[in-house]
mmCIF file of C-alpha atoms in Angstrom:
data_model
loop_
_atom_site.group_PDB
_atom_site.id
_atom_site.type_symbol
_atom_site.label_atom_id
_atom_site.label_comp_id
_atom_site.label_asym_id
_atom_site.label_seq_id
_atom_site.Cartn_x
_atom_site.Cartn_y
_atom_site.Cartn_z
ATOM 1 C CA MET V 218 -124.633 -133.073 -79.083
ATOM 2 C CA ALA V 219 -124.211 -132.912 -75.343
ATOM 3 C CA ARG V 220 -123.876 -136.708 -75.235
ATOM 4 C CA VAL V 221 -121.235 -136.696 -77.978
ATOM 5 C CA GLY V 222 -119.277 -133.921 -76.201
ATOM 6 C CA SER V 223 -119.384 -135.873 -72.950
ATOM 7 C CA THR V 224 -118.093 -138.993 -74.672
ATOM 8 C CA SER V 225 -115.327 -136.981 -76.326
ATOM 9 C CA ALA V 226 -114.361 -135.478 -72.999
ATOM 10 C CA VAL V 227 -114.222 -138.890 -71.392
ATOM 11 C CA GLY V 228 -112.113 -140.249 -74.251
ATOM 12 C CA PHE V 229 -109.821 -137.232 -74.133
ATOM 13 C CA GLY V 230 -109.423 -137.586 -70.364
ATOM 14 C CA ALA V 231 -108.642 -141.282 -70.706
ATOM 15 C CA ALA V 232 -106.033 -140.485 -73.336
ATOM 16 C CA ILE V 233 -104.398 -137.992 -70.985
ATOM 17 C CA LEU V 234 -104.328 -140.571 -68.204
ATOM 18 C CA VAL V 235 -102.711 -143.114 -70.538
ATOM 19 C CA CYS V 236 -100.086 -140.557 -71.581
ATOM 20 C CA VAL V 237 -99.357 -139.600 -67.981
ATOM 21 C CA ALA V 238 -99.059 -143.266 -66.981
ATOM 22 C CA PHE V 239 -96.761 -143.971 -69.925
ATOM 23 C CA ALA V 240 -94.579 -140.966 -69.067
ATOM 24 C CA TYR V 241 -94.396 -142.161 -65.468
ATOM 25 C CA VAL V 242 -93.315 -145.648 -66.530
ATOM 26 C CA ILE V 243 -90.633 -144.216 -68.829
ATOM 27 C CA SER V 244 -89.433 -141.885 -66.054
ATOM 28 C CA GLU V 245 -89.230 -144.740 -63.561
ATOM 29 C CA HIS V 246 -87.405 -146.904 -66.086
ATOM 30 C CA ARG V 247 -84.845 -144.167 -66.727
ATOM 31 C CA SER V 248 -84.432 -143.559 -63.009
ATOM 32 C CA LYS V 249 -83.852 -147.248 -62.314
ATOM 33 C CA LYS V 250 -81.511 -147.502 -65.283
ATOM 34 C CA LYS V 251 -79.526 -144.544 -63.974
ATOM 35 C CA LYS V 252 -79.316 -146.069 -60.499
ATOM 36 C CA LYS V 253 -78.218 -149.376 -61.950
ATOM 37 C CA SER V 254 -75.509 -147.670 -64.024
ATOM 38 C CA ILE V 255 -74.187 -145.919 -60.913
ATOM 39 C CA GLN V 256 -74.295 -149.168 -58.957
ATOM 40 C CA LYS V 257 -72.657 -151.128 -61.777
ATOM 41 C CA LYS V 258 -69.788 -148.639 -61.935
ATOM 42 C CA LYS V 259 -69.186 -149.035 -58.219
ATOM 43 C CA THR V 260 -69.471 -152.775 -57.991
ATOM 44 C CA LYS V 261 -67.358 -153.947 -60.887
ATOM 45 C CA GLY V 262 -65.712 -157.186 -59.724
ATOM 46 C CA GLY V 263 -68.381 -158.307 -57.266
ATOM 47 C CA GLY V 264 -67.604 -159.700 -53.825
ATOM 48 C CA VAL V 265 -66.911 -157.324 -50.956
ATOM 49 C CA VAL V 266 -66.955 -154.315 -53.290
ATOM 50 C CA ASP V 267 -70.700 -154.805 -53.775
ATOM 51 C CA ALA V 268 -71.116 -153.589 -50.200
ATOM 52 C CA ILE V 269 -69.383 -150.269 -50.885
ATOM 53 C CA GLY V 270 -71.589 -147.210 -51.264
ATOM 54 C CA ASN V 271 -75.361 -146.713 -51.111
ATOM 55 C CA THR V 272 -74.984 -145.865 -47.426
ATOM 56 C CA PRO V 273 -77.992 -144.578 -45.436
ATOM 57 C CA LEU V 274 -78.658 -140.854 -45.082
ATOM 58 C CA ILE V 275 -80.045 -140.336 -41.583
ATOM 59 C CA ARG V 276 -81.576 -137.431 -39.716
ATOM 60 C CA ILE V 277 -79.371 -136.397 -36.806
ATOM 61 C CA ASN V 278 -82.227 -135.777 -34.408
ATOM 62 C CA SER V 279 -80.469 -133.804 -31.668
ATOM 63 C CA LEU V 280 -78.869 -131.310 -34.045
ATOM 64 C CA SER V 281 -81.996 -131.001 -36.180
ATOM 65 C CA ASP V 282 -84.211 -130.317 -33.182
ATOM 66 C CA ALA V 283 -81.745 -127.803 -31.725
ATOM 67 C CA THR V 284 -81.284 -125.796 -34.929
ATOM 68 C CA GLY V 285 -84.708 -126.035 -36.541
ATOM 69 C CA CYS V 286 -83.065 -127.426 -39.676
ATOM 70 C CA GLN V 287 -83.042 -130.929 -41.090
ATOM 71 C CA ILE V 288 -79.424 -131.999 -40.514
ATOM 72 C CA LEU V 289 -78.695 -135.228 -42.356
ATOM 73 C CA GLY V 290 -75.617 -137.421 -42.049
ATOM 74 C CA LYS V 291 -74.393 -139.853 -44.717
ATOM 75 C CA CYS V 292 -73.385 -142.975 -42.783
ATOM 76 C CA GLU V 293 -70.096 -143.771 -44.517
ATOM 77 C CA PHE V 294 -68.912 -145.701 -41.451
ATOM 78 C CA LEU V 295 -71.203 -148.514 -42.661
ATOM 79 C CA ASN V 296 -68.963 -149.282 -45.647
ATOM 80 C CA PRO V 297 -67.189 -152.669 -45.280
ATOM 81 C CA GLY V 298 -63.840 -151.017 -44.539
ATOM 82 C CA GLY V 299 -65.537 -148.712 -42.057
ATOM 83 C CA SER V 300 -65.143 -145.347 -43.776
ATOM 84 C CA VAL V 301 -65.870 -143.074 -46.709
ATOM 85 C CA LYS V 302 -62.435 -143.964 -48.092
ATOM 86 C CA ASP V 303 -63.730 -147.345 -49.303
ATOM 87 C CA ARG V 304 -65.231 -145.492 -52.254
ATOM 88 C CA VAL V 305 -61.891 -143.886 -53.079
ATOM 89 C CA ALA V 306 -59.929 -147.123 -52.736
ATOM 90 C CA LEU V 307 -62.328 -148.930 -55.065
ATOM 91 C CA GLN V 308 -62.277 -146.181 -57.699
ATOM 92 C CA ILE V 309 -58.477 -145.863 -57.643
ATOM 93 C CA ILE V 310 -57.899 -149.602 -57.903
ATOM 94 C CA GLN V 311 -60.465 -150.143 -60.662
ATOM 95 C CA GLU V 312 -59.111 -147.281 -62.766
ATOM 96 C CA ALA V 313 -55.513 -148.470 -62.284
ATOM 97 C CA LEU V 314 -56.417 -152.003 -63.346
ATOM 98 C CA ASP V 315 -58.390 -150.753 -66.349
ATOM 99 C CA SER V 316 -55.485 -148.541 -67.476
ATOM 100 C CA GLY V 317 -52.866 -151.251 -67.000
ATOM 101 C CA GLN V 318 -50.947 -149.290 -64.362
ATOM 102 C CA LEU V 319 -51.744 -152.103 -61.920
ATOM 103 C CA CYS V 320 -52.161 -155.809 -62.457
ATOM 104 C CA PRO V 321 -53.239 -158.693 -60.197
ATOM 105 C CA GLY V 322 -50.294 -159.585 -57.973
ATOM 106 C CA GLY V 323 -49.151 -155.972 -57.882
ATOM 107 C CA ILE V 324 -48.587 -153.947 -54.733
ATOM 108 C CA ILE V 325 -50.575 -150.779 -54.099
ATOM 109 C CA THR V 326 -48.620 -148.276 -52.008
ATOM 110 C CA GLU V 327 -50.117 -145.301 -50.209
ATOM 111 C CA GLY V 328 -49.223 -142.662 -47.661
ATOM 112 C CA SER V 329 -52.174 -142.333 -45.333
ATOM 113 C CA ALA V 330 -53.133 -141.193 -41.849
ATOM 114 C CA GLY V 331 -55.105 -144.404 -41.623
ATOM 115 C CA SER V 332 -58.554 -144.568 -43.187
ATOM 116 C CA THR V 333 -57.533 -144.701 -46.853
ATOM 117 C CA ALA V 334 -54.910 -147.306 -46.006
ATOM 118 C CA ILE V 335 -57.501 -149.437 -44.219
ATOM 119 C CA SER V 336 -59.796 -149.165 -47.231
ATOM 120 C CA ILE V 337 -57.080 -150.101 -49.730
ATOM 121 C CA ALA V 338 -56.062 -153.037 -47.538
ATOM 122 C CA THR V 339 -59.722 -154.103 -47.502
ATOM 123 C CA VAL V 340 -60.381 -153.744 -51.242
ATOM 124 C CA ALA V 341 -57.015 -154.797 -52.736
ATOM 125 C CA PRO V 342 -57.350 -158.564 -52.031
ATOM 126 C CA ALA V 343 -60.670 -158.601 -53.914
ATOM 127 C CA PHE V 344 -58.637 -157.798 -57.039
ATOM 128 C CA GLY V 345 -55.707 -160.101 -56.262
ATOM 129 C CA CYS V 346 -53.448 -157.243 -55.138
ATOM 130 C CA LYS V 347 -51.399 -156.504 -52.031
ATOM 131 C CA CYS V 348 -50.988 -153.309 -50.038
ATOM 132 C CA HIS V 349 -48.001 -151.435 -48.568
ATOM 133 C CA VAL V 350 -48.798 -148.444 -46.350
ATOM 134 C CA VAL V 351 -46.648 -145.631 -44.985
ATOM 135 C CA ILE V 352 -48.341 -143.972 -42.018
ATOM 136 C CA PRO V 353 -47.261 -141.091 -39.724
ATOM 137 C CA ASP V 354 -46.389 -142.402 -36.276
ATOM 138 C CA ASP V 355 -48.623 -139.858 -34.534
ATOM 139 C CA ALA V 356 -51.750 -141.459 -36.016
ATOM 140 C CA ALA V 357 -53.857 -143.548 -33.636
ATOM 141 C CA ILE V 358 -52.032 -146.863 -33.115
ATOM 142 C CA GLU V 359 -55.190 -148.907 -33.684
ATOM 143 C CA LYS V 360 -55.232 -147.753 -37.308
ATOM 144 C CA SER V 361 -51.889 -149.384 -38.107
ATOM 145 C CA GLN V 362 -52.955 -152.454 -36.117
ATOM 146 C CA ILE V 363 -56.079 -152.777 -38.287
ATOM 147 C CA ILE V 364 -54.038 -152.368 -41.476
ATOM 148 C CA GLU V 365 -51.613 -155.093 -40.416
ATOM 149 C CA ALA V 366 -54.490 -157.364 -39.406
ATOM 150 C CA LEU V 367 -55.847 -156.954 -42.933
ATOM 151 C CA GLY V 368 -52.605 -158.367 -44.303
ATOM 152 C CA ALA V 369 -50.922 -155.162 -45.465
ATOM 153 C CA THR V 370 -47.335 -154.126 -44.754
ATOM 154 C CA VAL V 371 -47.079 -151.006 -42.563
ATOM 155 C CA GLU V 372 -44.244 -148.483 -42.213
ATOM 156 C CA ARG V 373 -44.656 -145.929 -39.406
ATOM 157 C CA VAL V 374 -42.588 -142.788 -39.941
ATOM 158 C CA ARG V 375 -42.197 -139.449 -38.173
ATOM 159 C CA PRO V 376 -44.400 -136.576 -39.399
ATOM 160 C CA VAL V 377 -42.534 -134.015 -41.517
ATOM 161 C CA SER V 378 -43.462 -131.392 -44.105
ATOM 162 C CA ILE V 379 -44.736 -132.584 -47.490
ATOM 163 C CA THR V 380 -41.678 -130.867 -48.996
ATOM 164 C CA HIS V 381 -39.390 -133.272 -47.113
ATOM 165 C CA LYS V 382 -38.285 -136.368 -49.009
ATOM 166 C CA ASP V 383 -39.280 -138.537 -46.058
ATOM 167 C CA HIS V 384 -42.837 -137.300 -45.718
ATOM 168 C CA PHE V 385 -45.021 -140.401 -45.534
ATOM 169 C CA VAL V 386 -46.595 -139.667 -48.935
ATOM 170 C CA ASN V 387 -43.198 -139.252 -50.601
ATOM 171 C CA ILE V 388 -41.922 -142.487 -49.081
ATOM 172 C CA ALA V 389 -45.008 -144.308 -50.379
ATOM 173 C CA ARG V 390 -44.331 -142.939 -53.870
ATOM 174 C CA ARG V 391 -40.751 -144.270 -53.684
ATOM 175 C CA ARG V 392 -41.936 -147.674 -52.504
ATOM 176 C CA ALA V 393 -44.046 -148.060 -55.655
ATOM 177 C CA SER V 394 -41.005 -147.330 -57.817
ATOM 178 C CA GLU V 395 -38.926 -149.760 -55.762
ATOM 179 C CA ALA V 396 -41.575 -152.459 -56.161
ATOM 180 C CA ASN V 397 -41.454 -151.961 -59.944
ATOM 181 C CA GLU V 398 -37.657 -152.191 -59.885
ATOM 182 C CA PHE V 399 -37.802 -155.315 -57.725
ATOM 183 C CA ALA V 400 -40.321 -156.997 -60.043
ATOM 184 C CA SER V 401 -38.238 -156.077 -63.092
ATOM 185 C CA LYS V 402 -35.095 -157.546 -61.536
ATOM 186 C CA ASN V 403 -36.943 -160.733 -60.695
ATOM 187 C CA ARG V 404 -38.202 -161.083 -64.273
ATOM 188 C CA ASN V 405 -34.733 -160.498 -65.697
ATOM 189 C CA SER V 406 -33.123 -162.935 -63.284
ATOM 190 C CA GLN V 407 -35.618 -165.633 -64.193
ATOM 191 C CA LEU V 408 -34.814 -165.115 -67.863
ATOM 192 C CA ASN V 409 -31.049 -165.002 -67.330
ATOM 193 C CA GLY V 410 -30.738 -167.371 -64.382
ATOM 194 C CA LYS V 411 -28.863 -164.783 -62.278
ATOM 195 C CA ASP V 412 -29.111 -163.744 -58.629
ATOM 196 C CA THR V 413 -31.949 -161.259 -58.097
ATOM 197 C CA ASP V 414 -29.650 -159.149 -55.927
ATOM 198 C CA GLN V 415 -27.179 -158.606 -58.799
ATOM 199 C CA ILE V 416 -27.459 -156.348 -61.818
ATOM 200 C CA ASN V 417 -24.869 -156.757 -64.592
ATOM 201 C CA GLY V 418 -22.764 -158.876 -62.258
ATOM 202 C CA HIS V 419 -22.662 -156.302 -59.453
ATOM 203 C CA LYS V 420 -24.495 -156.196 -56.142
ATOM 204 C CA SER V 421 -27.224 -153.566 -55.961
ATOM 205 C CA ASN V 422 -26.432 -150.711 -53.572
ATOM 206 C CA GLY V 423 -30.077 -149.730 -53.321
ATOM 207 C CA TYR V 424 -32.685 -150.411 -50.637
ATOM 208 C CA ASP V 425 -33.141 -154.021 -49.549
ATOM 209 C CA HIS V 426 -36.404 -154.576 -51.400
ATOM 210 C CA SER V 427 -36.618 -158.240 -50.416
ATOM 211 C CA SER V 428 -37.553 -157.239 -46.876
ATOM 212 C CA LEU V 429 -40.521 -155.235 -48.164
ATOM 213 C CA PHE V 430 -41.888 -157.089 -51.171
ATOM 214 C CA PRO V 431 -42.787 -160.759 -51.770
ATOM 215 C CA THR V 432 -40.824 -162.648 -54.397
ATOM 216 C CA ASP V 433 -43.926 -162.953 -56.591
ATOM 217 C CA CYS V 434 -44.411 -159.161 -56.635
ATOM 218 C CA LYS V 435 -45.819 -158.016 -59.998
ATOM 219 C CA GLY V 436 -44.786 -154.402 -59.606
ATOM 220 C CA GLY V 437 -46.031 -151.397 -57.676
ATOM 221 C CA PHE V 438 -48.674 -148.717 -58.091
ATOM 222 C CA PHE V 439 -48.795 -145.509 -56.018
ATOM 223 C CA ALA V 440 -52.452 -144.783 -55.200
ATOM 224 C CA ASP V 441 -51.720 -141.058 -54.677
ATOM 225 C CA GLN V 442 -55.044 -140.240 -53.029
ATOM 226 C CA PHE V 443 -54.196 -136.529 -52.735
ATOM 227 C CA GLU V 444 -53.551 -135.919 -56.437
ATOM 228 C CA ASN V 445 -55.279 -138.851 -58.168
ATOM 229 C CA LEU V 446 -58.572 -137.536 -59.576
ATOM 230 C CA ALA V 447 -60.130 -140.979 -59.209
ATOM 231 C CA ASN V 448 -60.704 -139.727 -55.643
ATOM 232 C CA PHE V 449 -62.833 -136.854 -56.965
ATOM 233 C CA ARG V 450 -64.648 -139.135 -59.403
ATOM 234 C CA ALA V 451 -65.583 -141.596 -56.632
ATOM 235 C CA HIS V 452 -67.717 -138.870 -55.057
ATOM 236 C CA TYR V 453 -68.814 -137.083 -58.214
ATOM 237 C CA GLU V 454 -70.108 -140.353 -59.687
ATOM 238 C CA GLY V 455 -71.157 -142.056 -56.444
ATOM 239 C CA THR V 456 -71.661 -140.133 -53.196
ATOM 240 C CA GLY V 457 -73.056 -136.988 -54.807
ATOM 241 C CA PRO V 458 -75.713 -138.780 -56.882
ATOM 242 C CA GLU V 459 -76.706 -140.852 -53.850
ATOM 243 C CA ILE V 460 -77.264 -137.726 -51.757
ATOM 244 C CA TRP V 461 -79.325 -136.163 -54.553
ATOM 245 C CA GLU V 462 -81.507 -139.262 -54.875
ATOM 246 C CA GLN V 463 -81.899 -139.797 -51.124
ATOM 247 C CA THR V 464 -83.074 -136.200 -50.601
ATOM 248 C CA ASN V 465 -85.101 -136.160 -53.840
ATOM 249 C CA GLY V 466 -83.066 -133.073 -54.685
ATOM 250 C CA ASN V 467 -84.524 -131.225 -51.707
ATOM 251 C CA LEU V 468 -81.450 -129.925 -49.897
ATOM 252 C CA ASP V 469 -80.147 -126.442 -49.278
ATOM 253 C CA ALA V 470 -76.544 -126.987 -48.232
ATOM 254 C CA PHE V 471 -73.661 -129.433 -47.965
ATOM 255 C CA VAL V 472 -70.687 -129.110 -45.618
ATOM 256 C CA ALA V 473 -67.583 -131.192 -44.960
ATOM 257 C CA ALA V 474 -63.942 -130.906 -43.979
ATOM 258 C CA ALA V 475 -61.149 -131.658 -46.440
ATOM 259 C CA GLY V 476 -57.911 -133.614 -46.342
ATOM 260 C CA THR V 477 -57.296 -134.813 -49.870
ATOM 261 C CA GLY V 478 -60.288 -132.717 -50.930
ATOM 262 C CA GLY V 479 -61.899 -135.489 -52.979
ATOM 263 C CA THR V 480 -65.085 -135.763 -50.932
ATOM 264 C CA VAL V 481 -65.945 -132.070 -50.716
ATOM 265 C CA ALA V 482 -64.931 -131.484 -54.350
ATOM 266 C CA GLY V 483 -66.790 -134.404 -55.919
ATOM 267 C CA ILE V 484 -69.992 -133.864 -53.963
ATOM 268 C CA SER V 485 -70.046 -130.067 -54.290
ATOM 269 C CA CYS V 486 -69.482 -130.245 -58.055
ATOM 270 C CA PHE V 487 -72.244 -132.767 -58.586
ATOM 271 C CA LEU V 488 -74.805 -131.031 -56.368
ATOM 272 C CA GLN V 489 -74.192 -127.584 -57.824
ATOM 273 C CA GLU V 490 -74.492 -128.963 -61.344
ATOM 274 C CA LYS V 491 -77.891 -130.349 -60.385
ATOM 275 C CA ASN V 492 -78.962 -127.142 -58.613
ATOM 276 C CA SER V 493 -76.752 -124.060 -58.472
ATOM 277 C CA GLY V 494 -78.762 -122.843 -55.502
ATOM 278 C CA ILE V 495 -77.336 -125.530 -53.202
ATOM 279 C CA LYS V 496 -74.696 -123.917 -50.993
ATOM 280 C CA CYS V 497 -71.518 -125.882 -50.322
ATOM 281 C CA PHE V 498 -69.190 -125.117 -47.424
ATOM 282 C CA LEU V 499 -65.887 -126.192 -45.902
ATOM 283 C CA ILE V 500 -65.303 -126.757 -42.182
ATOM 284 C CA ASP V 501 -61.569 -126.487 -41.438
ATOM 285 C CA PRO V 502 -59.654 -127.726 -38.347
ATOM 286 C CA PRO V 503 -56.815 -125.925 -36.533
ATOM 287 C CA GLY V 504 -53.488 -125.705 -38.362
ATOM 288 C CA SER V 505 -55.037 -125.971 -41.821
ATOM 289 C CA GLY V 506 -54.801 -123.188 -44.378
ATOM 290 C CA LEU V 507 -57.878 -124.043 -46.437
ATOM 291 C CA TYR V 508 -60.219 -121.707 -44.532
ATOM 292 C CA ASN V 509 -58.106 -118.713 -45.503
ATOM 293 C CA LYS V 510 -57.764 -119.956 -49.062
ATOM 294 C CA VAL V 511 -61.544 -120.218 -49.475
ATOM 295 C CA THR V 512 -62.463 -116.993 -47.666
ATOM 296 C CA ARG V 513 -59.503 -114.742 -48.576
ATOM 297 C CA GLY V 514 -57.797 -116.430 -51.503
ATOM 298 C CA VAL V 515 -54.527 -116.744 -49.570
ATOM 299 C CA MET V 516 -53.109 -119.972 -48.173
ATOM 300 C CA TYR V 517 -51.791 -119.334 -44.676
ATOM 301 C CA THR V 518 -52.760 -120.092 -41.117
ATOM 302 C CA LYS V 519 -53.008 -117.719 -38.172
ATOM 303 C CA GLU V 520 -49.995 -119.422 -36.599
ATOM 304 C CA GLU V 521 -47.899 -118.982 -39.731
ATOM 305 C CA ALA V 522 -48.958 -115.351 -40.093
ATOM 306 C CA GLU V 523 -47.681 -114.737 -36.572
ATOM 307 C CA GLY V 524 -44.369 -116.405 -37.407
ATOM 308 C CA ARG V 525 -44.987 -119.468 -35.267
ATOM 309 C CA ARG V 526 -44.829 -122.303 -37.770
ATOM 310 C CA LEU V 527 -45.280 -125.552 -35.850
ATOM 311 C CA LYS V 528 -43.253 -128.727 -36.330
ATOM 312 C CA ASN V 529 -46.403 -130.503 -37.430
ATOM 313 C CA PRO V 530 -48.399 -128.062 -39.576
ATOM 314 C CA PHE V 531 -51.621 -129.956 -38.864
ATOM 315 C CA ASP V 532 -51.773 -128.965 -35.205
ATOM 316 C CA THR V 533 -55.010 -130.760 -34.449
ATOM 317 C CA ILE V 534 -56.167 -133.964 -32.815
ATOM 318 C CA THR V 535 -58.527 -134.596 -35.725
ATOM 319 C CA GLU V 536 -57.103 -137.070 -38.210
ATOM 320 C CA GLY V 537 -57.338 -137.159 -41.990
ATOM 321 C CA ILE V 538 -58.476 -133.546 -42.433
ATOM 322 C CA GLY V 539 -56.682 -130.232 -42.737
ATOM 323 C CA ILE V 540 -53.874 -129.389 -45.150
ATOM 324 C CA ASN V 541 -51.670 -126.465 -46.178
ATOM 325 C CA ARG V 542 -51.623 -126.953 -49.921
ATOM 326 C CA ILE V 543 -54.143 -127.161 -52.740
ATOM 327 C CA THR V 544 -54.392 -130.683 -54.084
ATOM 328 C CA ARG V 545 -55.649 -131.493 -57.585
ATOM 329 C CA ASN V 546 -58.781 -132.906 -55.972
ATOM 330 C CA PHE V 547 -59.527 -129.894 -53.763
ATOM 331 C CA ALA V 548 -58.920 -127.529 -56.687
ATOM 332 C CA LYS V 549 -62.121 -128.859 -58.293
ATOM 333 C CA ALA V 550 -64.322 -127.991 -55.283
ATOM 334 C CA LYS V 551 -67.209 -125.539 -55.741
ATOM 335 C CA LEU V 552 -67.453 -123.757 -52.392
ATOM 336 C CA ASP V 553 -69.577 -120.822 -51.252
ATOM 337 C CA GLY V 554 -67.737 -120.274 -47.985
ATOM 338 C CA ALA V 555 -65.903 -121.828 -45.055
ATOM 339 C CA PHE V 556 -66.042 -122.105 -41.287
ATOM 340 C CA ARG V 557 -63.364 -122.764 -38.701
ATOM 341 C CA GLY V 558 -63.717 -125.561 -36.163
ATOM 342 C CA THR V 559 -61.686 -126.191 -33.028
ATOM 343 C CA ASP V 560 -60.455 -129.404 -31.450
ATOM 344 C CA LEU V 561 -62.572 -128.800 -28.359
ATOM 345 C CA GLU V 562 -65.689 -128.294 -30.486
ATOM 346 C CA ALA V 563 -65.020 -131.607 -32.242
ATOM 347 C CA VAL V 564 -64.502 -133.421 -28.925
ATOM 348 C CA GLU V 565 -67.627 -131.889 -27.396
ATOM 349 C CA MET V 566 -69.661 -132.699 -30.508
ATOM 350 C CA ALA V 567 -68.559 -136.340 -30.474
ATOM 351 C CA ARG V 568 -69.634 -136.736 -26.842
ATOM 352 C CA PHE V 569 -72.895 -134.862 -27.433
ATOM 353 C CA LEU V 570 -73.888 -137.090 -30.356
ATOM 354 C CA LEU V 571 -72.970 -140.252 -28.458
ATOM 355 C CA LYS V 572 -75.106 -139.190 -25.504
ATOM 356 C CA ASN V 573 -78.093 -137.866 -27.443
ATOM 357 C CA ASP V 574 -78.168 -139.887 -30.683
ATOM 358 C CA GLY V 575 -76.172 -143.033 -29.991
ATOM 359 C CA LEU V 576 -73.743 -142.026 -32.752
ATOM 360 C CA PHE V 577 -70.167 -143.076 -31.950
ATOM 361 C CA LEU V 578 -68.156 -141.027 -34.412
ATOM 362 C CA GLY V 579 -64.534 -140.363 -35.308
ATOM 363 C CA SER V 580 -62.826 -136.979 -35.227
ATOM 364 C CA SER V 581 -63.497 -135.878 -38.814
ATOM 365 C CA SER V 582 -67.155 -136.912 -38.554
ATOM 366 C CA ALA V 583 -67.504 -134.846 -35.380
ATOM 367 C CA MET V 584 -65.882 -131.847 -37.074
ATOM 368 C CA ASN V 585 -68.298 -132.220 -40.001
ATOM 369 C CA CYS V 586 -71.210 -132.069 -37.571
ATOM 370 C CA VAL V 587 -69.741 -128.901 -36.044
ATOM 371 C CA GLY V 588 -69.783 -127.560 -39.593
ATOM 372 C CA ALA V 589 -73.405 -128.595 -40.086
ATOM 373 C CA VAL V 590 -74.469 -126.625 -36.999
ATOM 374 C CA ARG V 591 -72.444 -123.606 -38.133
ATOM 375 C CA VAL V 592 -74.214 -123.709 -41.511
ATOM 376 C CA ALA V 593 -77.602 -124.036 -39.789
ATOM 377 C CA GLN V 594 -76.820 -121.023 -37.615
ATOM 378 C CA ALA V 595 -75.797 -119.000 -40.665
ATOM 379 C CA MET V 596 -78.774 -119.981 -42.855
ATOM 380 C CA GLY V 597 -81.455 -120.051 -40.180
ATOM 381 C CA PRO V 598 -84.243 -122.573 -39.440
ATOM 382 C CA GLY V 599 -86.113 -124.487 -42.106
ATOM 383 C CA HIS V 600 -83.178 -125.619 -44.246
ATOM 384 C CA THR V 601 -81.930 -129.096 -45.118
ATOM 385 C CA ILE V 602 -78.194 -129.567 -44.582
ATOM 386 C CA VAL V 603 -76.185 -132.677 -45.457
ATOM 387 C CA THR V 604 -72.800 -133.728 -44.099
ATOM 388 C CA ILE V 605 -70.605 -136.833 -44.101
ATOM 389 C CA LEU V 606 -70.179 -139.221 -41.164
ATOM 390 C CA CYS V 607 -66.788 -140.438 -42.397
ATOM 391 C CA ASP V 608 -65.965 -143.137 -39.871
ATOM 392 C CA SER V 609 -66.874 -144.375 -36.396
ATOM 393 C CA GLY V 610 -65.035 -143.837 -33.140
ATOM 394 C CA MET V 611 -63.727 -147.406 -33.121
ATOM 395 C CA ARG V 612 -60.440 -146.411 -34.764
ATOM 396 C CA HIS V 613 -59.974 -143.380 -32.497
ATOM 397 C CA LEU V 614 -59.929 -145.037 -29.078
ATOM 398 C CA SER V 615 -56.317 -144.264 -28.158
ATOM 399 C CA LYS V 616 -56.541 -140.524 -28.789
ATOM 400 C CA PHE V 617 -59.787 -138.774 -29.697
ATOM 401 C CA HIS V 618 -61.863 -140.957 -27.362
ATOM 402 C CA ASN V 619 -59.182 -141.326 -24.669
ATOM 403 C CA ASP V 620 -59.871 -139.134 -21.625
ATOM 404 C CA GLU V 621 -56.297 -139.370 -20.362
ATOM 405 C CA TYR V 622 -54.926 -138.185 -23.698
ATOM 406 C CA LEU V 623 -57.500 -135.388 -23.960
ATOM 407 C CA SER V 624 -56.798 -134.286 -20.384
ATOM 408 C CA GLN V 625 -53.108 -133.818 -21.189
ATOM 409 C CA LEU V 626 -54.110 -131.429 -23.982
ATOM 410 C CA GLY V 627 -56.718 -129.576 -21.931
ATOM 411 C CA LEU V 628 -59.510 -130.911 -24.135
ATOM 412 C CA MET V 629 -61.725 -132.728 -21.662
ATOM 413 C CA PRO V 630 -65.393 -132.217 -22.622
ATOM 414 C CA LYS V 631 -67.508 -130.319 -20.080
ATOM 415 C CA ALA V 632 -70.604 -129.206 -21.994
ATOM 416 C CA THR V 633 -74.051 -130.512 -21.115
ATOM 417 C CA GLY V 634 -75.631 -129.309 -24.345
ATOM 418 C CA LEU V 635 -74.562 -127.362 -27.421
ATOM 419 C CA GLU V 636 -73.329 -124.331 -25.490
ATOM 420 C CA PHE V 637 -69.854 -124.910 -26.938
ATOM 421 C CA LEU V 638 -71.348 -123.677 -30.234
ATOM 422 C CA GLY V 639 -73.171 -120.756 -28.635
ATOM 423 C CA MET V 640 -76.500 -122.578 -28.331
ATOM 424 C CA LYS V 641 -78.610 -123.237 -25.252
#
């Protein structure tokens, strides 16, 4: 009887092992299938777009060692267009093509402080499209130079309130309509054999579209990164799942600044759906009202509350982050709190990371790292915190990494460590 029991036990144990092995194989298959589906969604079209996404998640050693937390940075500057906005550009363009709002030969217009425009100019040719960008003239000059080098048309305009008809975003929206009008006139003239500058026998009194759009223009599409929820979906379907997989779900917090709000909204929604215990935070630059909106439910800045509304509401040297309205993308964010960052903290952080980690980062990336330290200080040692390294310092040489410019603003870095954040 003992022998029979032993044999049964062995057989039963073997059966368990087979079941466990089978379950493991099925689990791995599903995991790989899921990864492939995410990758397939991102890389539709092949070519340069295959290089977008799946960026490394690295430990930022200096900040991790100083705080006692694992502070991880998602290296979005390694995307082919050099920033996190490559994901957004790809998602917007693919969805527009799929819906018929855009066709090959069409012109994608966008109002951008630089990075999104660079990404659209990078991705658009892969789909046979062109790019027209309206950019505020206080953005770093190298950004518009890069956009032009990529073959896009660039309009530099003065910064004004979003409520003004000549805000760079509003001009970009008009340019898309004008491109559609121009393409329609061209089609009609080809059918009727009439001058493209005449409608019903009369000269058009509108804008001279021929100086902006090529004769083979197939219409325009306004990317609308602030309100287009493809921005949110790029991070909900891409960046968020990547972070979850790269950390094996073992993270305690996520923090990032917001401009359009797509990054912080998409990632926070995905992570909190996977684990409601993951805390998600905003880091907000000077001049932006989002900190007050998140913490107090009221959109205003300290300067506005004191009756000192500035000409440029985003009174900060950081670019691409900070805003005084709630976009459709930001409205979807799931946030547990917010922190304020200063320009000097961002400058000091950029220099600290360059010196101690060899990370040459742009202004928004530096502000995100300020946020990561603030979260670490609030949560205490032993936590894993993820942030986004949006772009490198290469497109910030004329301002954020220019000592002469910083000196004029009283922002020359002086710290030898992290004392600018209250740490030794």
